[in-house]
Amino acid sequence: MGKNTAVTLDHFMDGLRKRNPGQTEFHQAVYEVSKPIFDFIVDKPLYHEYQIMRRIAEPDRVVSFRVCWEDDEGNIRVNRGWRIQNNNAIGPYKGGIRFHPSVNESILKFLAFEQTFKNSLTGLPMGGGKGGANFNPKGKSDHEVMRFCQSFMTELYRHIGDDIDVPAGDIGVGAREIGYMFGQWKRITRQHTGVLTGKGLEYGGSLIRTEATGYGATYFMQNMLAHRKDAIDGKICVVSGSGNVAQYAVEKITQLGGKVVTMSDSDGYIHDPEGFTQEKLDWVKALKNEKRGRIEEYAKKFKKAKYHAGKRPWGVPCQLAFPCATQNEILLEDAKTLLKNGCIGVSEGANMPTVIEGIDAFLDARILFGPAKAANAGGVGVSGLEMSQNSAKISWKEEELQRLLTDIMKDIHASCVEYGQTKDKKFVDYVRGANIAGFVKVADAMLAYGVV
Ligand code: NDP
């Protein structure tokens, strides 16, 4: 074995930026993870010798392909699709598919890299991957979405498999899209296996997968608060987004006695000072999931609410914040505003919603900050349970799955405390805890394989 001496974090990041020019989201994600890990491995030469971080930050493979489809007017449209298989040291690649016009290789590489650590944290045997296309499902007819999904799967099918790579949903990919993609997979391969998760209950899906990410992010907040002998009950909460994760975060927060006063979409946010009830939330679910409407309409239906066009909700005073829309939605200024208004906890339902400077501001203020890879891991956790049910050809009952989800979130919290608690036990740095706990399992598996 040669002598790869310990490189500094700066040196490592310089090399990464040179090898991946212009991929700013990927640089950001790798830096956020590597900062605590370089500190952790400073006296662990084996990880340096075997170049573990260098290898995790180089995806096993990046597949990019053309997706050609025909719109309702008979025009030929061309999009680009990707699958990033980041690391399968501890299990088959696993991670969602995103359809959004902003999708590019940098965003998917950041997501696949993050997913590797997140999946490890769940304690289940899943590696990290992510995929998607720069396709905008907004405004498209059902038939157009179907044709797109079929064309996307016609290429993707050769790269995935229930023991190889198991995609799921993400932004722009919900039950409808998973159904179309699974239908095409089944048609091409003649197999009915658990190759995708987030499937409908009629064809192999798991109960509570739809709820799992939003519920999980709320449970993570509940666990962080409980560690400080506090609770969600009675707290004012600000939520961003109005898609899958946001809807079920709002539902669980409300059930636990929190008062949610905002939801948003990419056009703006609504502020309802009276707070959400289950009835109001059911109205939002119908608006977003069935009518595919805009959150602005909420303020027309519920007169006490106000719509704020082109803005994010972080200026609304709250004790708890749940960013559940997209990456980089809490900028440094937003973090400062939240702190100034008395926010004591943030649980990231979305992936990388807070910029690095914002995270530093939260950590400096010593508030409870649950980073995405820990806080939103409930979704992939239940996806892992869907894989187990598919392999065993059984379906677990809802009660059992609810218990398993709360256990997964409790265990992730405990791992973060184990690696993130300061020596005086006065503070838990959940960013450090989540990154190190996720890293150790993947790194040790890689050491076991030697150089591959
Ligand atoms: P959805 O597509 O269901 O909802 C996304 C929501 O975020 C919508 O309200 C959307 O508004 C809003 N949004 C999207 N892009 C932007 C933007 N650029 N600026 C402002 N708002 C935006 O996606 P999910 O709820 O599934 O995903 C939300 C986040 O959670 C993502 O970061 C995803 O990676 C993460 N996540 C999701 C998991 C899951 O199980 N679904 C699992 C783990 C993480 P609009 O309608 O205007 O587009």
Short mmCIF file of N, CA and C and ligand atoms in Angstrom, two decimals, residues 98 100 111 118 130 138 169-173 209 213 241-246 264-267 288 293-294 312 324-327 329 349-351 376 379-380, ligand 1:
data_model
loop_
_atom_site.label_atom_id
_atom_site.label_comp_id
_atom_site.label_asym_id
_atom_site.label_seq_id
_atom_site.Cartn_x
_atom_site.Cartn_y
_atom_site.Cartn_z
N ARG A 98 -36.16 12.95 -9.85
CA ARG A 98 -36.72 14.32 -9.81
C ARG A 98 -37.01 14.80 -11.23
N HIS A 100 -37.88 18.24 -12.90
CA HIS A 100 -38.00 19.69 -12.68
C HIS A 100 -37.09 20.37 -13.70
N LEU A 111 -27.39 15.29 -4.73
CA LEU A 111 -28.44 14.49 -4.09
C LEU A 111 -27.99 13.04 -3.90
N LYS A 118 -27.31 9.42 4.03
CA LYS A 118 -28.66 9.33 4.61
C LYS A 118 -29.10 7.88 4.71
N LYS A 130 -29.38 8.74 -7.29
CA LYS A 130 -30.42 9.74 -7.55
C LYS A 130 -30.55 9.87 -9.06
N LYS A 138 -45.30 20.50 -14.91
CA LYS A 138 -46.34 21.51 -14.71
C LYS A 138 -46.98 21.90 -16.04
N GLY A 169 -39.71 8.33 -5.83
CA GLY A 169 -40.14 9.66 -6.25
C GLY A 169 -39.29 10.75 -5.62
N ASP A 170 -39.49 11.96 -6.08
CA ASP A 170 -38.88 13.16 -5.50
C ASP A 170 -39.69 14.33 -6.08
N ILE A 171 -39.12 15.51 -6.14
CA ILE A 171 -39.86 16.65 -6.68
C ILE A 171 -40.40 16.30 -8.08
N GLY A 172 -41.68 16.53 -8.29
CA GLY A 172 -42.29 16.30 -9.61
C GLY A 172 -42.56 14.85 -9.94
N VAL A 173 -42.19 13.95 -9.04
CA VAL A 173 -42.45 12.52 -9.28
C VAL A 173 -43.22 11.97 -8.08
N ARG A 209 -45.80 5.03 3.04
CA ARG A 209 -44.68 5.60 2.29
C ARG A 209 -44.97 7.07 1.95
N THR A 213 -41.89 10.85 4.78
CA THR A 213 -40.85 11.89 4.86
C THR A 213 -41.31 13.04 5.76
N GLY A 241 -43.15 24.97 1.11
CA GLY A 241 -43.58 23.90 0.21
C GLY A 241 -45.04 23.57 0.43
N SER A 242 -45.61 22.86 -0.53
CA SER A 242 -46.98 22.36 -0.38
C SER A 242 -47.12 21.05 -1.11
N GLY A 243 -45.98 20.40 -1.34
CA GLY A 243 -45.98 19.10 -2.01
C GLY A 243 -46.04 17.97 -0.99
N ASN A 244 -45.54 16.83 -1.39
CA ASN A 244 -45.65 15.63 -0.55
C ASN A 244 -45.08 15.84 0.86
N VAL A 245 -43.84 16.30 0.94
CA VAL A 245 -43.17 16.39 2.25
C VAL A 245 -43.87 17.43 3.13
N ALA A 246 -44.15 18.59 2.54
CA ALA A 246 -44.79 19.67 3.31
C ALA A 246 -46.16 19.23 3.84
N SER A 264 -46.18 27.05 1.10
CA SER A 264 -45.74 27.85 -0.05
C SER A 264 -45.64 27.00 -1.31
N ASP A 265 -45.41 27.66 -2.43
CA ASP A 265 -44.93 26.96 -3.63
C ASP A 265 -43.93 27.89 -4.31
N SER A 266 -43.52 27.56 -5.53
CA SER A 266 -42.43 28.35 -6.10
C SER A 266 -42.88 29.76 -6.49
N ASP A 267 -44.18 30.07 -6.38
CA ASP A 267 -44.65 31.42 -6.71
C ASP A 267 -44.81 32.32 -5.49
N LYS A 288 -53.52 20.55 -4.50
CA LYS A 288 -52.20 20.27 -5.09
C LYS A 288 -52.16 18.91 -5.79
N GLY A 293 -53.28 22.69 -8.51
CA GLY A 293 -53.45 24.15 -8.43
C GLY A 293 -52.30 24.84 -7.70
N ARG A 294 -52.42 26.15 -7.51
CA ARG A 294 -51.37 26.95 -6.87
C ARG A 294 -51.79 27.33 -5.45
N ARG A 312 -40.59 33.96 0.26
CA ARG A 312 -40.51 32.74 1.08
C ARG A 312 -41.02 33.07 2.47
N CYS A 324 -39.47 22.52 3.53
CA CYS A 324 -39.89 21.27 2.87
C CYS A 324 -40.10 21.46 1.38
N ALA A 325 -39.43 22.47 0.76
CA ALA A 325 -39.64 22.71 -0.67
C ALA A 325 -38.45 22.24 -1.50
N THR A 326 -37.29 22.91 -1.35
CA THR A 326 -36.19 22.62 -2.28
C THR A 326 -34.84 23.05 -1.70
N GLN A 327 -33.78 22.87 -2.48
CA GLN A 327 -32.44 23.22 -1.98
C GLN A 327 -32.24 24.74 -1.96
N GLU A 329 -33.15 27.17 -0.03
CA GLU A 329 -34.29 28.06 0.17
C GLU A 329 -34.17 28.88 1.45
N GLY A 349 -36.98 19.12 6.01
CA GLY A 349 -37.73 18.11 5.25
C GLY A 349 -37.20 18.01 3.83
N ALA A 350 -36.80 19.13 3.25
CA ALA A 350 -36.22 19.14 1.89
C ALA A 350 -34.74 18.75 1.97
N ASN A 351 -34.14 18.52 0.81
CA ASN A 351 -32.71 18.22 0.76
C ASN A 351 -31.91 19.51 0.61
N ASN A 376 -34.93 14.05 7.11
CA ASN A 376 -35.89 13.58 6.10
C ASN A 376 -35.64 12.13 5.68
N GLY A 379 -38.47 8.94 4.76
CA GLY A 379 -39.01 8.54 3.45
C GLY A 379 -38.27 7.35 2.89
N VAL A 380 -36.94 7.48 2.83
CA VAL A 380 -36.17 6.37 2.28
C VAL A 380 -36.19 5.18 3.24
P1 NDP B 1 -43.13 17.87 -4.50
O1 NDP B 1 -42.88 18.01 -5.95
O2 NDP B 1 -44.26 17.05 -4.01
O3 NDP B 1 -43.26 19.33 -3.84
C1 NDP B 1 -42.25 20.27 -3.95
C2 NDP B 1 -42.74 21.57 -3.34
O4 NDP B 1 -41.68 22.49 -3.31
C3 NDP B 1 -43.83 22.23 -4.17
O5 NDP B 1 -44.67 22.98 -3.33
C4 NDP B 1 -43.03 23.14 -5.09
O6 NDP B 1 -43.75 24.24 -5.62
C5 NDP B 1 -41.95 23.61 -4.16
N1 NDP B 1 -40.75 23.96 -4.94
C6 NDP B 1 -40.11 23.20 -5.84
N2 NDP B 1 -39.08 23.86 -6.37
C7 NDP B 1 -39.09 25.07 -5.79
C8 NDP B 1 -38.28 26.23 -5.93
N3 NDP B 1 -37.24 26.27 -6.77
N4 NDP B 1 -38.59 27.30 -5.14
C9 NDP B 1 -39.64 27.29 -4.29
N5 NDP B 1 -40.44 26.23 -4.13
C10 NDP B 1 -40.17 25.14 -4.87
O7 NDP B 1 -41.75 17.33 -3.88
P2 NDP B 1 -41.48 16.66 -2.47
O8 NDP B 1 -42.38 17.24 -1.46
O9 NDP B 1 -41.43 15.21 -2.67
O10 NDP B 1 -39.97 17.13 -2.19
C11 NDP B 1 -39.66 18.35 -1.50
C12 NDP B 1 -38.24 18.27 -0.99
O11 NDP B 1 -38.10 17.13 -0.11
C13 NDP B 1 -37.15 18.09 -2.05
O12 NDP B 1 -35.97 18.74 -1.62
C14 NDP B 1 -36.91 16.58 -2.03
O13 NDP B 1 -35.63 16.23 -2.52
C15 NDP B 1 -37.03 16.31 -0.54
N6 NDP B 1 -37.29 14.93 -0.18
C16 NDP B 1 -38.42 14.29 -0.63
C17 NDP B 1 -38.67 12.98 -0.24
C18 NDP B 1 -39.94 12.30 -0.59
O14 NDP B 1 -40.18 11.21 -0.04
N7 NDP B 1 -40.79 12.85 -1.44
C19 NDP B 1 -37.70 12.22 0.56
C20 NDP B 1 -36.59 13.02 1.06
C21 NDP B 1 -36.40 14.31 0.65
P3 NDP B 1 -44.28 24.20 -7.13
O15 NDP B 1 -45.56 23.42 -7.07
O16 NDP B 1 -44.47 25.63 -7.47
O17 NDP B 1 -43.24 23.53 -7.96
#
